[in-house]
Amino acid sequence: MSHYQVEGNDPCDWTDWESAGKTRGGPCGRAAGSWERYEEDAEAAAALGANAFRFSVSWSRVEPRRGEFDEAALERYARLVVRLDALGLEPVVTLLHYTHPRWFHDETPWTSTASVDAFGRFSARTARALGPKARCWTVLNEPLVLVLGGYLDGQVPPGIASARDAARALDHLLAAHEAAAAEIRAAIPGAAIGVAHNMMGFAPERARNPFDRALVRVAGRFYNQALLDAFGEGRWSAYLPPFTRLAGRRPGLPASLDFFGVNYYSRLHLRFLGDGGRIGSFAYRDPHGRGLTDNGWEVVPEAFPPLLRQAASLGKPLFVTENGLADAADTKRAAFLEAHVGVLQAAEVEGLPVHGYLHWSLVDNYEWLDGWEPRFGLLE
Ligand code: FCB
């Protein structure tokens, strides 16, 4: 789960983004009511047989004004951790799942080094409040997706479209991961630090077309591999045609990571020279006739194993930190789950270090730009 998508009434940048009419899905409002009902969610997860529970902390609740921490908000998350522990659910804590406090973009934006200090302070306070029962941390959720949507495309907060800002933001996000890792380890000896990285399958729209195939290689290097390079080698260079390069160096990054989280959903089909004179276009297709999910994504477990192998090349333990589908009528869900869990069984036999699987999601929730329509929950 992520805080914004389930808690409701989060006083953050996304709420303002929705009020400004910049989403397709209308307001999030009270969401799934989890701010009041997290314990019920946890009990439902335990009843389904889960042994772990991923959630994220709302930075805007915890630090509503810069430097002012709300002890009651921290206490609320600490209570959840105690309950999870009592239910035999390993807490998996995310510190940044797309949203920011209202002051953040004006006062300490990701394009400035001040962001790193601010995030470090928030991480330290949160780790101390949650304590040693919170052992497993996916500090950042999908940092590259945030940079693409928020700094290159301008589709999500803070709504910037600048390659230069995107490169800076990614560098500072990775520095912030490093700072948070140090703070969490200081507060919780033995904590395991990870990241949740969205990985996509890519296929050429025309199987034999050399340009489509070249595009697939470029997309894979940019979207899937660059972050693995960052955490594996402490440097990254990601090229997105025609003019974007996100490059940087953070030598301390590899040592700040204990495990790597893969968020896997689907595959995109790429075509060189897309509509409107663009260098390429991408679309979901359904070559196997399985039917697309409710939000139009291909169901393709076959694209999952190569991505797990690619992630395993990092040499760290792997977790699947998200995987699931939008299926309101529940007609595809069972087969989807069986096929993807089957991939994990095969991965285990193959010797890939996959240590856990977190399904997205436990309950139906607010799906960002798409609002309430896509239903990812195991529970309605
Ligand atoms: C992931 C996000 C998560 C949810 C799923 C469907 O990229 O991390 O919050 O929106 O997609």
Short mmCIF file of C-alpha atoms and ligand atoms in Angstrom, two decimals:
data_model
loop_
_atom_site.label_atom_id
_atom_site.label_comp_id
_atom_site.label_asym_id
_atom_site.label_seq_id
_atom_site.Cartn_x
_atom_site.Cartn_y
_atom_site.Cartn_z
CA MET A 1 0.00 0.00 0.00
CA SER A 2 1.08 3.59 -0.30
CA HIS A 3 -0.09 6.24 2.14
CA TYR A 4 -1.67 8.61 -0.35
CA GLN A 5 -3.58 5.90 -2.15
CA VAL A 6 -5.24 4.52 0.99
CA GLU A 7 -5.09 6.97 3.90
CA GLY A 8 -7.23 9.81 2.61
CA ASN A 9 -7.02 13.59 3.04
CA ASP A 10 -3.26 13.82 2.89
CA PRO A 11 -2.17 17.48 3.13
CA CYS A 12 0.36 17.16 0.29
CA ASP A 13 1.33 18.29 -3.21
CA TRP A 14 -0.86 15.65 -4.89
CA THR A 15 -4.01 16.92 -3.16
CA ASP A 16 -3.30 20.38 -4.60
CA TRP A 17 -2.55 18.84 -7.99
CA GLU A 18 -5.99 17.23 -7.99
CA SER A 19 -7.77 20.40 -6.86
CA ALA A 20 -6.10 22.22 -9.74
CA GLY A 21 -7.79 19.73 -12.08
CA LYS A 22 -4.56 18.18 -13.29
CA THR A 23 -5.61 14.55 -12.95
CA ARG A 24 -8.10 12.48 -14.91
CA GLY A 25 -9.50 10.63 -11.95
CA GLY A 26 -11.01 13.30 -9.70
CA PRO A 27 -10.16 13.80 -6.05
CA CYS A 28 -8.74 11.13 -3.78
CA GLY A 29 -10.77 12.34 -0.80
CA ARG A 30 -10.90 9.87 2.06
CA ALA A 31 -9.33 7.14 -0.09
CA ALA A 32 -9.70 3.73 1.54
CA GLY A 33 -9.91 5.28 4.99
CA SER A 34 -6.74 3.53 6.11
CA TRP A 35 -5.51 6.37 8.28
CA GLU A 36 -8.27 5.28 10.66
CA ARG A 37 -8.36 1.63 9.62
CA TYR A 38 -4.78 0.46 9.04
CA GLU A 39 -5.18 -2.17 11.73
CA GLU A 40 -8.15 -3.68 9.90
CA ASP A 41 -6.09 -3.75 6.70
CA ALA A 42 -3.32 -5.52 8.59
CA GLU A 43 -5.75 -8.08 10.00
CA ALA A 44 -7.13 -8.71 6.52
CA ALA A 45 -3.60 -9.29 5.19
CA ALA A 46 -2.86 -11.72 8.00
CA ALA A 47 -6.13 -13.53 7.34
CA LEU A 48 -5.09 -13.99 3.71
CA GLY A 49 -1.92 -15.72 4.91
CA ALA A 50 0.53 -12.89 4.23
CA ASN A 51 3.67 -12.59 6.34
CA ALA A 52 4.72 -9.09 5.27
CA PHE A 53 2.98 -5.74 4.83
CA ARG A 54 4.36 -2.87 2.81
CA PHE A 55 3.21 0.65 3.60
CA SER A 56 4.60 4.14 3.18
CA VAL A 57 4.91 7.05 5.56
CA SER A 58 3.32 10.35 4.60
CA TRP A 59 6.08 12.95 4.84
CA SER A 60 3.46 15.71 4.76
CA ARG A 61 1.69 14.36 7.84
CA VAL A 62 4.92 13.77 9.71
CA GLU A 63 6.47 17.16 8.86
CA PRO A 64 3.60 19.48 7.92
CA ARG A 65 5.85 22.54 8.22
CA ARG A 66 9.56 22.39 7.49
CA GLY A 67 11.40 21.38 10.64
CA GLU A 68 8.20 20.84 12.65
CA PHE A 69 7.46 17.20 13.26
CA ASP A 70 4.05 15.95 14.27
CA GLU A 71 4.59 13.42 17.03
CA ALA A 72 1.02 12.17 16.82
CA ALA A 73 1.47 11.27 13.15
CA LEU A 74 4.70 9.42 13.90
CA GLU A 75 2.98 7.67 16.76
CA ARG A 76 0.18 6.56 14.43
CA TYR A 77 2.69 4.75 12.19
CA ALA A 78 4.51 3.36 15.23
CA ARG A 79 1.21 1.84 16.41
CA LEU A 80 0.73 0.22 13.03
CA VAL A 81 4.21 -1.33 13.24
CA VAL A 82 3.43 -2.77 16.67
CA ARG A 83 0.21 -4.27 15.33
CA LEU A 84 1.93 -5.71 12.26
CA ASP A 85 4.53 -7.32 14.47
CA ALA A 86 1.85 -8.82 16.70
CA LEU A 87 0.12 -10.27 13.63
CA GLY A 88 3.34 -11.83 12.31
CA LEU A 89 3.55 -9.38 9.41
CA GLU A 90 7.02 -8.04 8.59
CA PRO A 91 6.69 -4.27 8.11
CA VAL A 92 8.23 -3.04 4.84
CA VAL A 93 8.45 0.74 5.09
CA THR A 94 8.68 3.18 2.19
CA LEU A 95 9.67 6.77 2.91
CA LEU A 96 8.92 8.40 -0.42
CA HIS A 97 6.01 7.16 -2.48
CA TYR A 98 5.54 10.05 -4.94
CA THR A 99 4.06 12.72 -2.62
CA HIS A 100 5.73 15.63 -0.80
CA PRO A 101 4.83 18.11 1.92
CA ARG A 102 3.38 21.36 0.60
CA TRP A 103 6.51 23.34 1.52
CA PHE A 104 8.92 20.95 -0.15
CA HIS A 105 9.01 22.13 -3.78
CA ASP A 106 9.34 25.81 -2.77
CA GLU A 107 11.78 25.45 0.08
CA THR A 108 13.96 22.40 -0.58
CA PRO A 109 13.17 21.05 -4.07
CA TRP A 110 14.81 17.89 -5.47
CA THR A 111 16.75 20.14 -7.81
CA SER A 112 18.61 21.54 -4.78
CA THR A 113 21.01 19.86 -2.35
CA ALA A 114 18.78 21.10 0.49
CA SER A 115 16.41 18.27 -0.44
CA VAL A 116 18.95 15.70 0.67
CA ASP A 117 19.29 17.20 4.15
CA ALA A 118 15.53 17.59 4.49
CA PHE A 119 14.89 13.98 3.51
CA GLY A 120 17.68 12.79 5.82
CA ARG A 121 16.06 14.56 8.77
CA PHE A 122 12.63 13.13 7.97
CA SER A 123 14.14 9.65 7.64
CA ALA A 124 15.97 9.92 10.95
CA ARG A 125 12.86 11.01 12.84
CA THR A 126 10.75 8.31 11.26
CA ALA A 127 13.27 5.52 11.87
CA ARG A 128 13.59 6.53 15.53
CA ALA A 129 9.81 6.64 15.93
CA LEU A 130 9.19 3.27 14.27
CA GLY A 131 12.04 1.55 16.08
CA PRO A 132 13.67 -1.86 15.75
CA LYS A 133 10.49 -3.73 14.78
CA ALA A 134 10.72 -1.94 11.42
CA ARG A 135 13.61 -3.85 9.88
CA CYS A 136 12.89 -3.67 6.20
CA TRP A 137 12.97 -0.36 4.30
CA THR A 138 12.29 0.39 0.65
CA VAL A 139 13.37 4.00 1.06
CA LEU A 140 12.34 5.30 -2.37
CA ASN A 141 9.49 4.02 -4.48
CA GLU A 142 10.26 4.19 -8.19
CA PRO A 143 12.61 7.20 -8.16
CA LEU A 144 12.96 7.09 -11.95
CA VAL A 145 9.19 7.14 -12.46
CA LEU A 146 8.97 10.19 -10.19
CA VAL A 147 11.70 11.92 -12.20
CA LEU A 148 10.10 11.04 -15.54
CA GLY A 149 6.60 12.15 -14.51
CA GLY A 150 7.51 15.09 -12.30
CA TYR A 151 10.59 16.58 -13.95
CA LEU A 152 10.70 15.47 -17.57
CA ASP A 153 7.07 15.13 -18.53
CA GLY A 154 5.43 17.55 -16.13
CA GLN A 155 2.44 15.23 -15.67
CA VAL A 156 2.69 14.89 -11.90
CA PRO A 157 3.91 17.20 -9.11
CA PRO A 158 5.97 19.33 -9.27
CA GLY A 159 5.06 19.48 -12.96
CA ILE A 160 8.45 20.40 -14.39
CA ALA A 161 9.56 19.51 -17.92
CA SER A 162 13.31 20.05 -18.08
CA ALA A 163 16.05 17.54 -18.82
CA ARG A 164 18.49 19.52 -16.71
CA ASP A 165 16.18 19.53 -13.70
CA ALA A 166 15.42 15.84 -14.21
CA ALA A 167 19.12 14.95 -14.09
CA ARG A 168 19.57 16.97 -10.90
CA ALA A 169 16.47 15.58 -9.27
CA LEU A 170 17.59 11.99 -9.89
CA ASP A 171 21.03 12.73 -8.50
CA HIS A 172 19.57 14.24 -5.34
CA LEU A 173 17.02 11.46 -4.92
CA LEU A 174 19.84 8.93 -4.97
CA ALA A 175 21.84 11.05 -2.54
CA ALA A 176 18.76 11.18 -0.35
CA HIS A 177 18.52 7.39 -0.44
CA GLU A 178 22.11 7.27 0.80
CA ALA A 179 21.45 9.79 3.56
CA ALA A 180 18.31 7.93 4.65
CA ALA A 181 20.14 4.59 4.69
CA ALA A 182 22.75 6.03 7.06
CA GLU A 183 20.06 7.45 9.36
CA ILE A 184 18.02 4.24 9.43
CA ARG A 185 21.08 2.10 10.11
CA ALA A 186 22.10 4.42 12.95
CA ALA A 187 18.63 4.20 14.51
CA ILE A 188 17.96 0.50 13.81
CA PRO A 189 21.04 -1.71 13.79
CA GLY A 190 20.49 -4.64 11.44
CA ALA A 191 17.91 -2.82 9.29
CA ALA A 192 17.78 -3.93 5.65
CA ILE A 193 17.76 -1.08 3.15
CA GLY A 194 16.31 -1.36 -0.33
CA VAL A 195 14.71 0.50 -3.19
CA ALA A 196 11.58 -0.31 -5.20
CA HIS A 197 12.38 0.03 -8.91
CA ASN A 198 9.75 -0.17 -11.64
CA MET A 199 10.98 -2.54 -14.37
CA MET A 200 9.18 -2.91 -17.70
CA GLY A 201 9.26 -5.43 -20.46
CA PHE A 202 9.96 -3.89 -23.88
CA ALA A 203 9.29 -5.52 -27.25
CA PRO A 204 9.66 -4.28 -30.83
CA GLU A 205 6.30 -3.48 -32.40
CA ARG A 206 7.61 -5.03 -35.64
CA ALA A 207 9.63 -8.06 -34.60
CA ARG A 208 12.21 -7.81 -37.38
CA ASN A 209 12.47 -4.07 -37.72
CA PRO A 210 16.04 -3.06 -36.73
CA PHE A 211 14.97 0.42 -35.64
CA ASP A 212 12.21 -0.87 -33.38
CA ARG A 213 14.73 -3.33 -31.94
CA ALA A 214 17.28 -0.59 -31.37
CA LEU A 215 14.62 1.40 -29.54
CA VAL A 216 13.94 -1.61 -27.30
CA ARG A 217 17.64 -1.71 -26.33
CA VAL A 218 17.72 2.03 -25.61
CA ALA A 219 14.52 1.88 -23.54
CA GLY A 220 15.76 -1.10 -21.53
CA ARG A 221 19.04 0.62 -20.77
CA PHE A 222 17.31 3.83 -19.74
CA TYR A 223 14.31 2.53 -17.85
CA ASN A 224 15.54 -0.75 -16.36
CA GLN A 225 19.34 -0.73 -16.29
CA ALA A 226 20.36 2.82 -15.31
CA LEU A 227 19.19 2.46 -11.72
CA LEU A 228 20.85 -0.96 -11.45
CA ASP A 229 24.09 0.71 -12.57
CA ALA A 230 23.61 3.44 -9.99
CA PHE A 231 23.18 0.96 -7.12
CA GLY A 232 25.71 -1.50 -8.49
CA GLU A 233 28.55 0.78 -9.53
CA GLY A 234 27.77 4.13 -7.98
CA ARG A 235 27.43 5.76 -11.39
CA TRP A 236 24.76 5.94 -14.05
CA SER A 237 24.23 7.33 -17.52
CA ALA A 238 20.81 7.01 -19.05
CA TYR A 239 20.07 8.26 -22.54
CA LEU A 240 16.56 8.99 -23.72
CA PRO A 241 16.28 10.02 -27.39
CA PRO A 242 16.54 12.55 -28.77
CA PHE A 243 18.13 14.93 -26.26
CA THR A 244 17.97 13.67 -22.69
CA ARG A 245 20.81 12.25 -20.68
CA LEU A 246 20.55 11.64 -16.95
CA ALA A 247 24.05 10.95 -15.68
CA GLY A 248 25.77 11.09 -12.34
CA ARG A 249 28.09 9.54 -9.80
CA ARG A 250 27.45 8.62 -6.18
CA PRO A 251 30.27 6.30 -5.11
CA GLY A 252 28.63 5.60 -1.75
CA LEU A 253 25.40 4.30 -3.24
CA PRO A 254 26.28 0.57 -3.60
CA ALA A 255 27.14 0.23 0.09
CA SER A 256 23.85 1.91 1.04
CA LEU A 257 21.78 -0.94 -0.40
CA ASP A 258 21.07 -4.35 1.15
CA PHE A 259 18.37 -5.60 -1.22
CA PHE A 260 16.82 -4.63 -4.52
CA GLY A 261 13.06 -4.40 -5.03
CA VAL A 262 11.46 -5.01 -8.42
CA ASN A 263 8.04 -3.58 -9.24
CA TYR A 264 6.84 -5.51 -12.27
CA TYR A 265 3.55 -5.11 -14.12
CA SER A 266 3.68 -5.27 -17.88
CA ARG A 267 5.40 -4.72 -21.23
CA LEU A 268 5.40 -1.95 -23.81
CA HIS A 269 5.69 -2.40 -27.57
CA LEU A 270 7.92 0.20 -29.19
CA ARG A 271 7.82 1.58 -32.69
CA PHE A 272 10.45 3.80 -34.26
CA LEU A 273 9.09 7.08 -35.64
CA GLY A 274 5.86 7.40 -33.76
CA ASP A 275 2.79 9.56 -34.21
CA GLY A 276 3.23 13.29 -34.65
CA GLY A 277 6.83 12.95 -35.83
CA ARG A 278 8.07 11.69 -32.48
CA ILE A 279 11.17 9.54 -32.47
CA GLY A 280 9.22 6.60 -31.18
CA SER A 281 5.85 5.58 -29.79
CA PHE A 282 4.85 2.97 -27.28
CA ALA A 283 1.69 1.02 -26.66
CA TYR A 284 0.36 -1.96 -24.77
CA ARG A 285 -0.64 -4.84 -27.08
CA ASP A 286 -2.24 -8.20 -26.53
CA PRO A 287 -0.35 -10.60 -28.81
CA HIS A 288 -1.40 -13.68 -26.82
CA GLY A 289 -5.09 -12.78 -26.78
CA ARG A 290 -5.28 -12.89 -22.99
CA GLY A 291 -7.12 -9.60 -22.81
CA LEU A 292 -5.65 -6.38 -21.44
CA THR A 293 -6.20 -5.42 -17.81
CA ASP A 294 -8.86 -2.82 -16.96
CA ASN A 295 -6.33 -0.01 -17.35
CA GLY A 296 -5.11 -1.41 -20.65
CA TRP A 297 -1.90 -3.19 -19.62
CA GLU A 298 -0.70 -6.41 -21.26
CA VAL A 299 -0.68 -9.53 -19.08
CA VAL A 300 2.72 -10.98 -19.83
CA PRO A 301 4.42 -13.14 -17.21
CA GLU A 302 6.93 -14.19 -19.91
CA ALA A 303 8.55 -10.75 -19.72
CA PHE A 304 9.17 -11.11 -15.98
CA PRO A 305 12.03 -13.70 -15.80
CA PRO A 306 14.53 -11.71 -17.92
CA LEU A 307 13.94 -8.68 -15.70
CA LEU A 308 14.53 -10.73 -12.55
CA ARG A 309 17.78 -12.03 -14.08
CA GLN A 310 18.81 -8.50 -14.95
CA ALA A 311 18.09 -7.33 -11.39
CA ALA A 312 19.93 -10.36 -9.99
CA SER A 313 23.08 -9.26 -11.83
CA LEU A 314 23.42 -6.69 -9.06
CA GLY A 315 24.43 -9.50 -6.71
CA LYS A 316 22.01 -8.44 -3.93
CA PRO A 317 18.98 -10.25 -2.54
CA LEU A 318 15.85 -9.48 -4.54
CA PHE A 319 12.30 -8.78 -3.49
CA VAL A 320 9.34 -8.34 -5.78
CA THR A 321 8.02 -5.18 -4.15
CA GLU A 322 4.99 -4.77 -6.44
CA ASN A 323 3.11 -6.92 -8.93
CA GLY A 324 -0.58 -7.02 -9.71
CA LEU A 325 -3.35 -5.97 -12.05
CA ALA A 326 -6.48 -3.85 -12.32
CA ASP A 327 -9.37 -6.29 -12.70
CA ALA A 328 -12.67 -5.09 -11.26
CA ALA A 329 -14.59 -8.21 -12.31
CA ASP A 330 -11.87 -10.56 -11.00
CA THR A 331 -11.88 -12.59 -14.19
CA LYS A 332 -8.11 -12.46 -14.82
CA ARG A 333 -6.75 -12.15 -11.31
CA ALA A 334 -6.41 -15.81 -10.39
CA ALA A 335 -4.60 -16.78 -13.60
CA PHE A 336 -2.39 -13.68 -13.32
CA LEU A 337 -1.37 -14.58 -9.79
CA GLU A 338 -0.68 -18.21 -10.64
CA ALA A 339 1.43 -17.31 -13.65
CA HIS A 340 3.52 -14.71 -11.82
CA VAL A 341 4.03 -16.81 -8.74
CA GLY A 342 5.00 -19.60 -11.14
CA VAL A 343 7.72 -17.32 -12.48
CA LEU A 344 9.04 -16.90 -8.94
CA GLN A 345 9.09 -20.66 -8.37
CA ALA A 346 11.07 -21.11 -11.57
CA ALA A 347 13.38 -18.26 -10.54
CA GLU A 348 14.07 -20.03 -7.28
CA VAL A 349 14.90 -23.26 -9.08
CA GLU A 350 17.19 -21.29 -11.38
CA GLY A 351 19.00 -19.97 -8.32
CA LEU A 352 17.93 -16.32 -8.50
CA PRO A 353 17.97 -14.76 -5.03
CA VAL A 354 14.27 -13.84 -4.84
CA HIS A 355 13.37 -13.61 -1.15
CA GLY A 356 9.86 -12.28 -1.16
CA TYR A 357 6.80 -11.19 -3.10
CA LEU A 358 4.57 -8.26 -2.23
CA HIS A 359 1.33 -8.11 -4.16
CA TRP A 360 -0.04 -4.77 -5.36
CA SER A 361 -2.38 -4.32 -3.70
CA LEU A 362 -4.23 -5.50 -0.61
CA VAL A 363 -7.26 -3.23 -1.07
CA ASP A 364 -8.69 -1.20 -3.94
CA ASN A 365 -7.16 2.24 -3.80
CA TYR A 366 -6.72 5.56 -5.55
CA GLU A 367 -4.64 5.03 -8.66
CA TRP A 368 -2.93 8.42 -9.09
CA LEU A 369 -3.83 10.09 -12.41
CA ASP A 370 -6.47 7.41 -13.10
CA GLY A 371 -8.36 7.83 -9.84
CA TRP A 372 -10.82 5.21 -8.65
CA GLU A 373 -11.42 3.22 -11.79
CA PRO A 374 -8.53 0.74 -11.79
CA ARG A 375 -9.09 -1.81 -9.04
CA PHE A 376 -5.84 -3.40 -8.00
CA GLY A 377 -7.05 -4.74 -4.65
CA LEU A 378 -7.34 -8.34 -3.59
CA LEU A 379 -10.12 -6.94 -1.42
CA GLU A 380 -12.77 -4.51 -2.60
C1 FCB B 1 3.23 1.56 -9.31
C2 FCB B 1 3.12 2.49 -8.14
C3 FCB B 1 1.93 2.18 -7.25
C4 FCB B 1 0.69 1.85 -8.06
C5 FCB B 1 0.99 0.80 -9.09
C6 FCB B 1 -0.18 0.35 -9.89
O1 FCB B 1 4.02 2.12 -10.30
O2 FCB B 1 4.28 2.40 -7.35
O3 FCB B 1 1.73 3.27 -6.39
O4 FCB B 1 0.20 2.99 -8.63
O5 FCB B 1 2.01 1.25 -9.95
#
